PDB file of C-alpha atoms and ligand atoms in Angstrom:
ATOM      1  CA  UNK O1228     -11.125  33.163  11.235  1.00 86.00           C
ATOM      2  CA  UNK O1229     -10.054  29.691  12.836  1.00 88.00           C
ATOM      3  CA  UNK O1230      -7.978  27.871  10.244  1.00 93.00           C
ATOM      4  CA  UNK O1231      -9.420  24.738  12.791  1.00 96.00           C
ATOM      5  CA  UNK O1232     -11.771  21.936  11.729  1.00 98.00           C
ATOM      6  CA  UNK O1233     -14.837  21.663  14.480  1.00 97.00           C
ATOM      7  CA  UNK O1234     -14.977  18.073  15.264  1.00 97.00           C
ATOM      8  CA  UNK O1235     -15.604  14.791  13.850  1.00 98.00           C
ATOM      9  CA  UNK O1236     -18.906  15.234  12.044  1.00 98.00           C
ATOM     10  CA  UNK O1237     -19.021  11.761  10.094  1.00 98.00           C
ATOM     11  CA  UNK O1238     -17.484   8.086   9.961  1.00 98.00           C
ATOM     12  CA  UNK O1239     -18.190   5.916   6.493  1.00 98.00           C
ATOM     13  CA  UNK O1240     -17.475   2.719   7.061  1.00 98.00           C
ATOM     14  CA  UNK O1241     -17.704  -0.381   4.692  1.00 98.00           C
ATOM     15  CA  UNK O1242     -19.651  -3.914   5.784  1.00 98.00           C
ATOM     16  CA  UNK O1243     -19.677  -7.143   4.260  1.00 97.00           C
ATOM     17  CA  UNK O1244     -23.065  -7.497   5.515  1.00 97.00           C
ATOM     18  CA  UNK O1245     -24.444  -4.151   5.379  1.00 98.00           C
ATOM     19  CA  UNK O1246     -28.346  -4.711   5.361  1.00 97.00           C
ATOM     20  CA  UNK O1247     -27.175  -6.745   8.629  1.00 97.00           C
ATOM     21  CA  UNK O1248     -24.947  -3.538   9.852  1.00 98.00           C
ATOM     22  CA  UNK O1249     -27.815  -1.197   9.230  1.00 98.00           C
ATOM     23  CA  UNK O1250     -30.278  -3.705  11.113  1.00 98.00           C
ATOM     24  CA  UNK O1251     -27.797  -3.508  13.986  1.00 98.00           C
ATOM     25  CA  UNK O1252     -27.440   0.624  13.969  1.00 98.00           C
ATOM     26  CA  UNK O1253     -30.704   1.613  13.250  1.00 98.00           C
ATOM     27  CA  UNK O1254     -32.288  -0.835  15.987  1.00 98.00           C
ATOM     28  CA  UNK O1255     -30.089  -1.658  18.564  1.00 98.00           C
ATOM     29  CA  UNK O1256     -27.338   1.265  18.582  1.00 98.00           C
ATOM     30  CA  UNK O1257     -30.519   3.364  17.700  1.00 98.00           C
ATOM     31  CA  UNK O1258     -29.371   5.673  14.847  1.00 98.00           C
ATOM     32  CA  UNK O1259     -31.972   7.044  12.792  1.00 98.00           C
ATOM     33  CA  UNK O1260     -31.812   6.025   9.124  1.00 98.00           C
ATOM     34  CA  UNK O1261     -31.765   9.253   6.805  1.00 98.00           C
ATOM     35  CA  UNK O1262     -31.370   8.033   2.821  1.00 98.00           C
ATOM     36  CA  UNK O1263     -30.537   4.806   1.164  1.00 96.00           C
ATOM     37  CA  UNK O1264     -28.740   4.981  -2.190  1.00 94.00           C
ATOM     38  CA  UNK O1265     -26.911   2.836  -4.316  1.00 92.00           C
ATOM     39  CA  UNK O1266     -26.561  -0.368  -1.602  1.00 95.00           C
ATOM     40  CA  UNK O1267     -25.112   2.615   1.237  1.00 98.00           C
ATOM     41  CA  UNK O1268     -27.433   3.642   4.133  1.00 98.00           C
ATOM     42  CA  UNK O1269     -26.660   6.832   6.093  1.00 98.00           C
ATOM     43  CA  UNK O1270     -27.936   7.312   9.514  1.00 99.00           C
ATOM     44  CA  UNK O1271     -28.025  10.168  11.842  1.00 98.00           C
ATOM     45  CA  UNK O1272     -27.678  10.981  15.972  1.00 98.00           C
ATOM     46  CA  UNK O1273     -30.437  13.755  17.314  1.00 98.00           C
ATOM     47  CA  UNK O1274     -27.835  16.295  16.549  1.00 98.00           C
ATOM     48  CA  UNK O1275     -27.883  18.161  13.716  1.00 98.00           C
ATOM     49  CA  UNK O1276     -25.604  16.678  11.573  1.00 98.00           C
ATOM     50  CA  UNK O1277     -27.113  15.382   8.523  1.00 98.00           C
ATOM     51  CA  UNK O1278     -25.360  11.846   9.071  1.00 98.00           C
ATOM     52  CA  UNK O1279     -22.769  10.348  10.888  1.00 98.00           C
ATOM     53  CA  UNK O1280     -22.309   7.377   9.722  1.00 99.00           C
ATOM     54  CA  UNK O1281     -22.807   5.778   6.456  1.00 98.00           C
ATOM     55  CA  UNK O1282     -22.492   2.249   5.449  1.00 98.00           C
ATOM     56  CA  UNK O1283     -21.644   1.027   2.296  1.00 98.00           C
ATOM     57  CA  UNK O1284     -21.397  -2.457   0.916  1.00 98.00           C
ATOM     58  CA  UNK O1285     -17.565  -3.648   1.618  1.00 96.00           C
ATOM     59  CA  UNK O1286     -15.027  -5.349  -0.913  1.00 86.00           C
ATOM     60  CA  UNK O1287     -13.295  -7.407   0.879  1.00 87.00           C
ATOM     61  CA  UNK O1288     -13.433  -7.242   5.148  1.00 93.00           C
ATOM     62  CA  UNK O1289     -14.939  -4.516   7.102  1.00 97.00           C
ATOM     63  CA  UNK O1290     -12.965  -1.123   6.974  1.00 98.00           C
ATOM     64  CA  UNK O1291     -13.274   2.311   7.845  1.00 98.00           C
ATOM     65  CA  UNK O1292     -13.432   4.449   4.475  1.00 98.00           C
ATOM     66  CA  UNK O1293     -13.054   8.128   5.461  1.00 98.00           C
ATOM     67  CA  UNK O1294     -13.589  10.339   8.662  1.00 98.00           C
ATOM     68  CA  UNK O1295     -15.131  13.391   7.509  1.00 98.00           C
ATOM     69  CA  UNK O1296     -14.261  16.694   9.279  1.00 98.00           C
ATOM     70  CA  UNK O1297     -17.177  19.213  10.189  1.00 98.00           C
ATOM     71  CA  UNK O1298     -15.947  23.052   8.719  1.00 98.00           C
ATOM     72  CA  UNK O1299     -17.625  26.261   9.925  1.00 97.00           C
ATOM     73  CA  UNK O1300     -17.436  28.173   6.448  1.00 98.00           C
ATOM     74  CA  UNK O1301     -15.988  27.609   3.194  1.00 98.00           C
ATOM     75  CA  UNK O1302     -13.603  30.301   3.929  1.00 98.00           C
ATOM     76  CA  UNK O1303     -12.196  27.777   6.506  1.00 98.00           C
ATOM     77  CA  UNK O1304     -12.605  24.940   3.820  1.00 98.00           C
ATOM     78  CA  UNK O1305     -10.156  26.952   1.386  1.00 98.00           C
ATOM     79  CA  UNK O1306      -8.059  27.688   4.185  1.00 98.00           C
ATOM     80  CA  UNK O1307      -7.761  24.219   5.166  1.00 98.00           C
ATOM     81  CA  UNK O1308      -7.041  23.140   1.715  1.00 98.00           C
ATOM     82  CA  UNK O1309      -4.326  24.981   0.943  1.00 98.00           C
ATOM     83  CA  UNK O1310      -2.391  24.082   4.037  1.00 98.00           C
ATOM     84  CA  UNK O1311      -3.481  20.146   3.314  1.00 98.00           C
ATOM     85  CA  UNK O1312      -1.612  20.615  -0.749  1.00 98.00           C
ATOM     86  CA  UNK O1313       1.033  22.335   1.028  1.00 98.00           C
ATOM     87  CA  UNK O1314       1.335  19.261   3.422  1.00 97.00           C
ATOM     88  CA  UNK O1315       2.712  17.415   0.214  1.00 95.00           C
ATOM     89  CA  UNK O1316      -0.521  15.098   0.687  1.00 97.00           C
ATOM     90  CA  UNK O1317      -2.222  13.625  -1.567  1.00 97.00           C
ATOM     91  CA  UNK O1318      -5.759  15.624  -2.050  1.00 98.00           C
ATOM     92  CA  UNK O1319      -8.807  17.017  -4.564  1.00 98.00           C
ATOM     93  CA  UNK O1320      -9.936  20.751  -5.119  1.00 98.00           C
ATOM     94  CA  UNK O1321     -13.047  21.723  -2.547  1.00 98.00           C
ATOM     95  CA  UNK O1322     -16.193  21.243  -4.925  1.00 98.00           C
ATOM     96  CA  UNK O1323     -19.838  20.986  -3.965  1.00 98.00           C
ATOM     97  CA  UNK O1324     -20.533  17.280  -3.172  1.00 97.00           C
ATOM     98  CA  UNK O1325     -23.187  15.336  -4.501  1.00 95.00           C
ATOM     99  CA  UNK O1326     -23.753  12.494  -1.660  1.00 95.00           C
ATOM    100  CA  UNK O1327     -26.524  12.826   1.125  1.00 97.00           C
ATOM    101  CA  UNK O1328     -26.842  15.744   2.841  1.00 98.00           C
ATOM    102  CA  UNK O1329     -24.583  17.999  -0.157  1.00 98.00           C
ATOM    103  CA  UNK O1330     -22.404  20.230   1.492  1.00 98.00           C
ATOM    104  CA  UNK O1331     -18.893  21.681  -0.461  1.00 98.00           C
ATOM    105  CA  UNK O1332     -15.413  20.215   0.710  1.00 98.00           C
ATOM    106  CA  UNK O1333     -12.522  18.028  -0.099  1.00 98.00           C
ATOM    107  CA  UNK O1334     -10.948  15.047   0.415  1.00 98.00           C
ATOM    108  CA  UNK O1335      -7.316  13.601   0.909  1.00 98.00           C
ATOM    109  CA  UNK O1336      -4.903  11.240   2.134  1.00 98.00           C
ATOM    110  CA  UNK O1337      -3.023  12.543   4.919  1.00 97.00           C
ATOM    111  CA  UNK O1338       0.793  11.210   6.146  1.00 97.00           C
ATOM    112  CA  UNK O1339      -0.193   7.327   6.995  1.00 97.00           C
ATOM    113  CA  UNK O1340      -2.396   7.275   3.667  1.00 97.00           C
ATOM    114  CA  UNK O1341      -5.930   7.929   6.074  1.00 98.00           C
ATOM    115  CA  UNK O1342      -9.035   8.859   3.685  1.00 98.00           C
ATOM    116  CA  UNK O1343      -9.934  12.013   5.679  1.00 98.00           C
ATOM    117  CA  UNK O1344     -11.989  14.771   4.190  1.00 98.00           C
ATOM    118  CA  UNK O1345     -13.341  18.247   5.339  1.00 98.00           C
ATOM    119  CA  UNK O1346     -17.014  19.655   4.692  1.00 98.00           C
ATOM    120  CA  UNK O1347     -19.417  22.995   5.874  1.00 98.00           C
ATOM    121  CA  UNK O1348     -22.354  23.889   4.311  1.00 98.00           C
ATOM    122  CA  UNK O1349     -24.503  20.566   5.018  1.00 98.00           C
ATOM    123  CA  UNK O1350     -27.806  20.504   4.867  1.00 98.00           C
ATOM    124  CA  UNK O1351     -27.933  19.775   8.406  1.00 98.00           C
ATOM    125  CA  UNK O1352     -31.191  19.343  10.288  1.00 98.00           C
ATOM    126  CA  UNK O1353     -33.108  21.599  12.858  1.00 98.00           C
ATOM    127  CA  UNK O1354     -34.848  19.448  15.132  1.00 98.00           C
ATOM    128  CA  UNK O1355     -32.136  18.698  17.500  1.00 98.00           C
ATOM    129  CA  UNK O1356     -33.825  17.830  21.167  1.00 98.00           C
ATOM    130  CA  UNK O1357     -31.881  14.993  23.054  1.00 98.00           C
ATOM    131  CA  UNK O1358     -33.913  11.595  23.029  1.00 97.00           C
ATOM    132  CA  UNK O1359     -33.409   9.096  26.074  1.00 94.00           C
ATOM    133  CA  UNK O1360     -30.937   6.558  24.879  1.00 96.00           C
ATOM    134  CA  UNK O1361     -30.227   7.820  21.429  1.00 98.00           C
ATOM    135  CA  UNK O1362     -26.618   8.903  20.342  1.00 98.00           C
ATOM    136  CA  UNK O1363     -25.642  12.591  19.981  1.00 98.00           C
ATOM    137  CA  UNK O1364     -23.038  12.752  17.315  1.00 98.00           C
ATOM    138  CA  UNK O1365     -19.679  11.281  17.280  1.00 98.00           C
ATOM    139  CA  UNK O1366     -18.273  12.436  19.905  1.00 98.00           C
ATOM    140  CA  UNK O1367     -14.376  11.223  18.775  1.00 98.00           C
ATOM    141  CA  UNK O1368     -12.509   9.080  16.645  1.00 98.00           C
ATOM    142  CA  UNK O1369      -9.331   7.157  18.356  1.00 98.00           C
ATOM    143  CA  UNK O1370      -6.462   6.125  16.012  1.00 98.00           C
ATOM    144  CA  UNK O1371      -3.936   4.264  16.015  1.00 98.00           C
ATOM    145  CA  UNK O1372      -1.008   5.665  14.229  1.00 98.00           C
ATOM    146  CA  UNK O1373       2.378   3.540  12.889  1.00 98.00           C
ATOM    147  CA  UNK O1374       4.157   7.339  12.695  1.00 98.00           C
ATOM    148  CA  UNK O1375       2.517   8.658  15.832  1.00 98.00           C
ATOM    149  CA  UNK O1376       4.527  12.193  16.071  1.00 98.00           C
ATOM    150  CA  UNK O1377       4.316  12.692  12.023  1.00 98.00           C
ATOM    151  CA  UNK O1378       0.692  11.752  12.382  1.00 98.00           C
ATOM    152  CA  UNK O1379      -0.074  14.295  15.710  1.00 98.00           C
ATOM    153  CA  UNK O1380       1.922  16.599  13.929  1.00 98.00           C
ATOM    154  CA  UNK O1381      -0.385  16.719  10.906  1.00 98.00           C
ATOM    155  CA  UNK O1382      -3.406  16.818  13.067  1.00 98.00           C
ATOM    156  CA  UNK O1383      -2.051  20.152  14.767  1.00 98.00           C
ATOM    157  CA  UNK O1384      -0.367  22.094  12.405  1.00 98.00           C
ATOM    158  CA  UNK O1385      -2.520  20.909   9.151  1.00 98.00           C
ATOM    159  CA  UNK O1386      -5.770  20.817  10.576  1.00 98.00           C
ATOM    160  CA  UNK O1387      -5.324  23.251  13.684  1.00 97.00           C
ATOM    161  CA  UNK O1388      -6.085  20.894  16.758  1.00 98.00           C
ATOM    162  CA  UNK O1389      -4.590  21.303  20.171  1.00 98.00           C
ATOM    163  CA  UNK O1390      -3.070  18.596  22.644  1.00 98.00           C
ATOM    164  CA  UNK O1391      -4.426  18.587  25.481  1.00 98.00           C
ATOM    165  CA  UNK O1392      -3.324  15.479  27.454  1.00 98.00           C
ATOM    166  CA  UNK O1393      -1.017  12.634  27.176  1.00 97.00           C
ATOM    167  CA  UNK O1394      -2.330   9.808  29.717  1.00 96.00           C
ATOM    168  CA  UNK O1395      -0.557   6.505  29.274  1.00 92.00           C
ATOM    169  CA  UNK O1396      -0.175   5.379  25.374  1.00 95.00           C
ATOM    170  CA  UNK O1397      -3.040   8.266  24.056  1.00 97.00           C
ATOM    171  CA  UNK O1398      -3.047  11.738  23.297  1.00 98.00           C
ATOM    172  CA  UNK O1399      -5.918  13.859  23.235  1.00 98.00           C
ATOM    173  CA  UNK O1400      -6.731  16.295  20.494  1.00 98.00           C
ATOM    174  CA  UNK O1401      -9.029  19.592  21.425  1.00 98.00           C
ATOM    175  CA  UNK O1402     -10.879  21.276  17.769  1.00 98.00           C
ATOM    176  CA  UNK O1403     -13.130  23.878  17.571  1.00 96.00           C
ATOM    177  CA  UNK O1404     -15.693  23.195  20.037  1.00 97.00           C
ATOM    178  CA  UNK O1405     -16.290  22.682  23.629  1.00 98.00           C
ATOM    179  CA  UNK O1406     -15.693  19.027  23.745  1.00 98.00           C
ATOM    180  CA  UNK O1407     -11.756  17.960  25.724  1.00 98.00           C
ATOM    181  CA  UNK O1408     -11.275  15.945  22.224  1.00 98.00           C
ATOM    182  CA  UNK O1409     -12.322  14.911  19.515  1.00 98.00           C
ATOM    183  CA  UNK O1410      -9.633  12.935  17.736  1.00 98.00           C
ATOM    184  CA  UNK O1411      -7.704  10.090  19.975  1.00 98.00           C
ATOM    185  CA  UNK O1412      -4.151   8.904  18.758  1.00 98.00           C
ATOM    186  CA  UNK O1413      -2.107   5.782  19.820  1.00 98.00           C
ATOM    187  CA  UNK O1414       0.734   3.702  18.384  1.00 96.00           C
ATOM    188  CA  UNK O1415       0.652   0.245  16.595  1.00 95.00           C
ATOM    189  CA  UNK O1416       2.326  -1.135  13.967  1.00 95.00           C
ATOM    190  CA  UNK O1417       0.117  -0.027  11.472  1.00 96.00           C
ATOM    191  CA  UNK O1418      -2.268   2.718  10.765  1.00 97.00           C
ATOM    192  CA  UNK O1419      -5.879   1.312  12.293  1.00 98.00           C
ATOM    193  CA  UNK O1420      -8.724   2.370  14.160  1.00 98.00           C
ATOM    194  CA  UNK O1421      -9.078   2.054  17.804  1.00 98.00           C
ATOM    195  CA  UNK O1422     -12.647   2.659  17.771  1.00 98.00           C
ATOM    196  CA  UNK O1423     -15.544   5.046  17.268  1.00 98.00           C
ATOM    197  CA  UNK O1424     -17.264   6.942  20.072  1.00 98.00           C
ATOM    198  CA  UNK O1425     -20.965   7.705  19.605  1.00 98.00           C
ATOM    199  CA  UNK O1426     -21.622  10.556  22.368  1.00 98.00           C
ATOM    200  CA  UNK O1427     -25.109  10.143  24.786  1.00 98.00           C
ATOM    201  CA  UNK O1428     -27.222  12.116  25.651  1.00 98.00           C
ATOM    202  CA  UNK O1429     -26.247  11.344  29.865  1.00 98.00           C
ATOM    203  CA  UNK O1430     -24.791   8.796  32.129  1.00 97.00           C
ATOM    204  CA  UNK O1431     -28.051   7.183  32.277  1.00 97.00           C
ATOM    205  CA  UNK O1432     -28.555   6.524  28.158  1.00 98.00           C
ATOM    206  CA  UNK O1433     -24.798   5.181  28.601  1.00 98.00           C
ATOM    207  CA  UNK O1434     -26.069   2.594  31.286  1.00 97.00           C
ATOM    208  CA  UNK O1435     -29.276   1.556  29.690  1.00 97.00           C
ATOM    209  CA  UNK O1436     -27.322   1.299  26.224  1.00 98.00           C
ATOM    210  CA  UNK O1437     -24.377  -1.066  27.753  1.00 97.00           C
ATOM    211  CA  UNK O1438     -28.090  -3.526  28.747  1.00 97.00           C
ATOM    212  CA  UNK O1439     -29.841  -3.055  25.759  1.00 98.00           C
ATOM    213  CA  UNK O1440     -26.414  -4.177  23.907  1.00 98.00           C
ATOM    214  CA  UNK O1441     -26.355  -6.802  26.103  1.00 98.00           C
ATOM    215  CA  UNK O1442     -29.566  -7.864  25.889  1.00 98.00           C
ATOM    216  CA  UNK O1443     -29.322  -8.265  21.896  1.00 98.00           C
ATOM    217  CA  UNK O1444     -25.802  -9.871  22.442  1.00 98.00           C
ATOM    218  CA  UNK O1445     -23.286  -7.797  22.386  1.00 98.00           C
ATOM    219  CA  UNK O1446     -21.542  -7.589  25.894  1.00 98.00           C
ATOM    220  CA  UNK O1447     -19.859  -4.986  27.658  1.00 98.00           C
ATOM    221  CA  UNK O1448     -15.754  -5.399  26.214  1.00 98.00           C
ATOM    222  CA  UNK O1449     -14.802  -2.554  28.802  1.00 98.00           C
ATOM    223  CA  UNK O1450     -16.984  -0.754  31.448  1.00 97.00           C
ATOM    224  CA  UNK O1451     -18.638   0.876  32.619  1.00 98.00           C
ATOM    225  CA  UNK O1452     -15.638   3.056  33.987  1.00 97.00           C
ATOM    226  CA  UNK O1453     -15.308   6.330  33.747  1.00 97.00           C
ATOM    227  CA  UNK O1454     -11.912   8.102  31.973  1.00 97.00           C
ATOM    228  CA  UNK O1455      -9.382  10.246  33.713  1.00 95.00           C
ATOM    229  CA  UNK O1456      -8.672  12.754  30.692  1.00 96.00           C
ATOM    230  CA  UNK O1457     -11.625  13.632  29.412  1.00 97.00           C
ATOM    231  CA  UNK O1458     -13.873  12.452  32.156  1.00 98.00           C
ATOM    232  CA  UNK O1459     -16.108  10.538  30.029  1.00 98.00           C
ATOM    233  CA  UNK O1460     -18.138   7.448  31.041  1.00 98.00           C
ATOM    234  CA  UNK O1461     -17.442   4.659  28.807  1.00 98.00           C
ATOM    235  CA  UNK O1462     -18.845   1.432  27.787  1.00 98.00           C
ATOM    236  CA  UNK O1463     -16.960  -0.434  24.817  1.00 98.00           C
ATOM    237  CA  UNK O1464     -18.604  -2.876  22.307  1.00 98.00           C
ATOM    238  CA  UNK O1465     -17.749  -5.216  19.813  1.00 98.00           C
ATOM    239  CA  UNK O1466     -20.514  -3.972  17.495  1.00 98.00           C
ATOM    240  CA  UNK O1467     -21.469  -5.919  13.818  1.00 98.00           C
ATOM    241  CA  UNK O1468     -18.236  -7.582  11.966  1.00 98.00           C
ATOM    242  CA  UNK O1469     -16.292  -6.823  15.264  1.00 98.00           C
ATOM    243  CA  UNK O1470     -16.236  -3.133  14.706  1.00 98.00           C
ATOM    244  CA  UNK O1471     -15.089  -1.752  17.434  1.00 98.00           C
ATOM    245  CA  UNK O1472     -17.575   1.174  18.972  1.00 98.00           C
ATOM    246  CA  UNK O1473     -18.079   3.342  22.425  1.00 98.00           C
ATOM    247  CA  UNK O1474     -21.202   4.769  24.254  1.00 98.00           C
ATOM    248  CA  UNK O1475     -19.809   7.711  25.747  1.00 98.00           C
ATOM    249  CA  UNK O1476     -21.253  10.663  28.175  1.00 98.00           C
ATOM    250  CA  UNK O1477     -20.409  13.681  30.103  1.00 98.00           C
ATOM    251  CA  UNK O1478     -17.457  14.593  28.162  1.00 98.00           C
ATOM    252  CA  UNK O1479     -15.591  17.368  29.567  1.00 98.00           C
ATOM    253  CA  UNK O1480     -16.159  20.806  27.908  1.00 98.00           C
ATOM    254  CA  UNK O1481     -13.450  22.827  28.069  1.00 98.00           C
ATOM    255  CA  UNK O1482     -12.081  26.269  26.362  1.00 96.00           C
ATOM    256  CA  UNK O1483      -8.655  27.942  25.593  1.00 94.00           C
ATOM    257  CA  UNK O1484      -7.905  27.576  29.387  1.00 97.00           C
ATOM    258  CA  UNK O1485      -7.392  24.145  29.778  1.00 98.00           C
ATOM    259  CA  UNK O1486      -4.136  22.847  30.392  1.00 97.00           C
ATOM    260  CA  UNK O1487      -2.672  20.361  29.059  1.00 97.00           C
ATOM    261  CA  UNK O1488      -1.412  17.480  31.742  1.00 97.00           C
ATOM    262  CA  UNK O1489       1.091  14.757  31.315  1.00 97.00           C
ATOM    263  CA  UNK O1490       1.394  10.985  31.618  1.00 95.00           C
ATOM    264  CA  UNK O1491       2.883  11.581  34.994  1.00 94.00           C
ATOM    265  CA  UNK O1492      -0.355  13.030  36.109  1.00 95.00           C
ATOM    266  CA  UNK O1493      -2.663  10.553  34.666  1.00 95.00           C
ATOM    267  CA  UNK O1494      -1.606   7.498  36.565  1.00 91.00           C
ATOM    268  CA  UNK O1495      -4.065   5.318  38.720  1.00 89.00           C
ATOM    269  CA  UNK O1496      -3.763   3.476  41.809  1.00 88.00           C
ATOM    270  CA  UNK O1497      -2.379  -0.358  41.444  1.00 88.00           C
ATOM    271  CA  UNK O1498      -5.252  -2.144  39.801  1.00 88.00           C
ATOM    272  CA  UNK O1499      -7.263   0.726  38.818  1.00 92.00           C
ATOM    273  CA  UNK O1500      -8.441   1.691  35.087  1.00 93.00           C
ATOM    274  CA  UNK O1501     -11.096   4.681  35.482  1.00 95.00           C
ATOM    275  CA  UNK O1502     -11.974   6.897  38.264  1.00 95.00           C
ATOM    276  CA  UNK O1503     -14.830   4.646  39.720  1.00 96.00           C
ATOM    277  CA  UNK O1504     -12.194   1.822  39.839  1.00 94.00           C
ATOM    278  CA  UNK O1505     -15.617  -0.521  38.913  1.00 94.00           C
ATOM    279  CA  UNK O1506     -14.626  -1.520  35.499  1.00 95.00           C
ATOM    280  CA  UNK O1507     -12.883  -4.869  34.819  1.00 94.00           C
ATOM    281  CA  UNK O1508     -10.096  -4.778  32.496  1.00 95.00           C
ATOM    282  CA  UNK O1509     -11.145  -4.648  28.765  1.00 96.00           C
ATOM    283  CA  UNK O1510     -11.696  -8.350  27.112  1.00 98.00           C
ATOM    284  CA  UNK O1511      -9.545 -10.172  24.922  1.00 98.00           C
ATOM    285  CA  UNK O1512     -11.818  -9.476  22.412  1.00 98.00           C
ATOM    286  CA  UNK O1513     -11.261  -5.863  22.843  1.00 98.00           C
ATOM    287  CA  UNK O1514      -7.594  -6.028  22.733  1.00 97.00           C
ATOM    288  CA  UNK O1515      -7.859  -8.126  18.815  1.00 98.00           C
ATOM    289  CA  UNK O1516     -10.193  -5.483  17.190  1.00 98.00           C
ATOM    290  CA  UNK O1517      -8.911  -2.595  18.548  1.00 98.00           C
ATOM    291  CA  UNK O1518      -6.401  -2.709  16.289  1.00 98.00           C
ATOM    292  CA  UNK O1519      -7.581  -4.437  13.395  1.00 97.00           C
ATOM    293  CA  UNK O1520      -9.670  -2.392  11.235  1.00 98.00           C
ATOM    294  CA  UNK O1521      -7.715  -0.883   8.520  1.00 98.00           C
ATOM    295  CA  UNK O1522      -8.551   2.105   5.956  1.00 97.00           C
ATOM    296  CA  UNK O1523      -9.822   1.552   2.348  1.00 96.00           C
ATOM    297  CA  UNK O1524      -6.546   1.976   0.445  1.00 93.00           C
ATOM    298  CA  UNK O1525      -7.120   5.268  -2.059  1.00 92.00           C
ATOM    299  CA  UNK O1526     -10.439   6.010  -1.525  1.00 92.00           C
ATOM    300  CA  UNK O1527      -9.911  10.090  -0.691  1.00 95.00           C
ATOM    301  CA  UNK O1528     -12.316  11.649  -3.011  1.00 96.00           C
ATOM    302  CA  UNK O1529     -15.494  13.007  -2.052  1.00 94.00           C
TER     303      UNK O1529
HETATM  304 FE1  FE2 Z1356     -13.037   6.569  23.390  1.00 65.71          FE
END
């Protein structure tokens, strides 16, 4: 058994405005709404997770409230638990959840105070062709950590990721699954997110995403490029109460083989900031709210 979480499967995130947030993901980032309750909406991609991202009505400014792990059994769930309470962090007992989509897991705070939590057992859904234009899954989550090592170091030994590069100021952390990463860690001052990545289908959903956000107002903060680590295509958005989100496609998949590569080796010609060398540098605007969106303090239970 894999004592290893599988990816990101969810992001709940909280919205002053979120009637005007759902508006914006349901019919612009084109989600697909799955159950209202209680002011929150959920949404899903065309994979089969149940959701990935719910939004719930926000107390004070928009945060992120939890990033919810995807498990493969509750065997791995248990497992995962006990090395989180041996961790010293802060966390519940795994109990069958009663939110959208069910499942049985846990959440805790983990060493920077993050609501993270980890589920299996969803009641996930079967019809999962790709649709032109329409977002996967999440594809990763990119953090930015105040105790970078302590936080990397929790990531790998607690949950069971792998490094797999270090290019410039981010490492890259490989799960279970096929994707190069699926969690994204940088430095700041304090712990924030970076941004969410919302995976296409292809290059071509990435394109006509980066004009259909443009069209509706929302420019292009960085892109279109295309990563070195990774190999991704990117296009980055300021999306509703500057939450910072990604269109991404093509992500490397990669297995046990892959080896890991250094700053040294992830360097760019003068000038240069993805492998097409197209992209302009990211915005201003970018640069503020990619670092700006904090956690809900205490809000680890399930
Ligand atoms: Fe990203």
């Amino acid at each position: 058994m894999k004592t290893t979480v599988r990816g990101v499967r969810s992001v709940d995130i909280e919205m002053s405005q979120p009637e005007r947030a759902a508006e914006f993901y349901g019919k612009i980032w084109n989600l697909t709404e799955v159950e209202r309750k209680g002011g929150a909406i959920w949404f899903r991609g065309t994979g089969a997770h149940h959701h990935i991202l719910a939004i719930h009505p926000a107390r004070g400014a928009a945060a992120l409230r939890r990033l919810t792990f995807d498990a493969a059994s509750r065997d791995v769930v248990q497992a995962l638990h006990r090395k989180v309470a041996a961790s010293g962090c802060t966390t519940e007992a795994p109990h069958e959840i009663d939110a959208p989509g069910g499942g049985y897991g846990f959440g805790f705070a983990d060493v920077e105070g993050r609501n993270l939590a980890v589920i299996c057992d969803v009641r996930d859904h079967k019809d999962t062709a790709d649709a032109p234009d329409r977002p996967r899954k999440i594809a990763h989550v990119n953090l930015n950590a105040a105790q970078l090592e302590k936080s990397n170091a929790f990531l790998v030994d607690v949950l069971g990721f792998r490094k797999v590069d270090h290019s410039g100021p981010l490492h890259f952390l490989h799960c279970d699954n096929t994707d190069h990463s699926s969690m994204v860690m940088g430095a700041a001052r304090t712990p924030t997110l970076n941004h969410v990545s919302f995976e296409m289908p292809d290059l071509e959903s990435c394109m006509r995403g980066g004009g259909r956000m443009r069209d509706a107002g929302y420019p292009i903060e960085w892109g279109p490029g295309r990563h070195g680590s990774g190999n991704n295509v990117f296009c980055y958005f300021a999306g509703p109460e500057e939450f910072p989100i990604e269109y991404t496609g093509e992500v490397l998949q990669i297995d046990e083989s892959y080896e890991f590569h250094g700053p040294d080796y992830w360097k760019w010609p003068p000038g240069r900031l993805d492998q097409w060398g197209i992209t302009p540098p990211h915005t201003a605007r970018w640069k503020r709210i990619q670092d700006m969106v904090l956690f809900t303090p205490g809000e680890y239970r399930l």
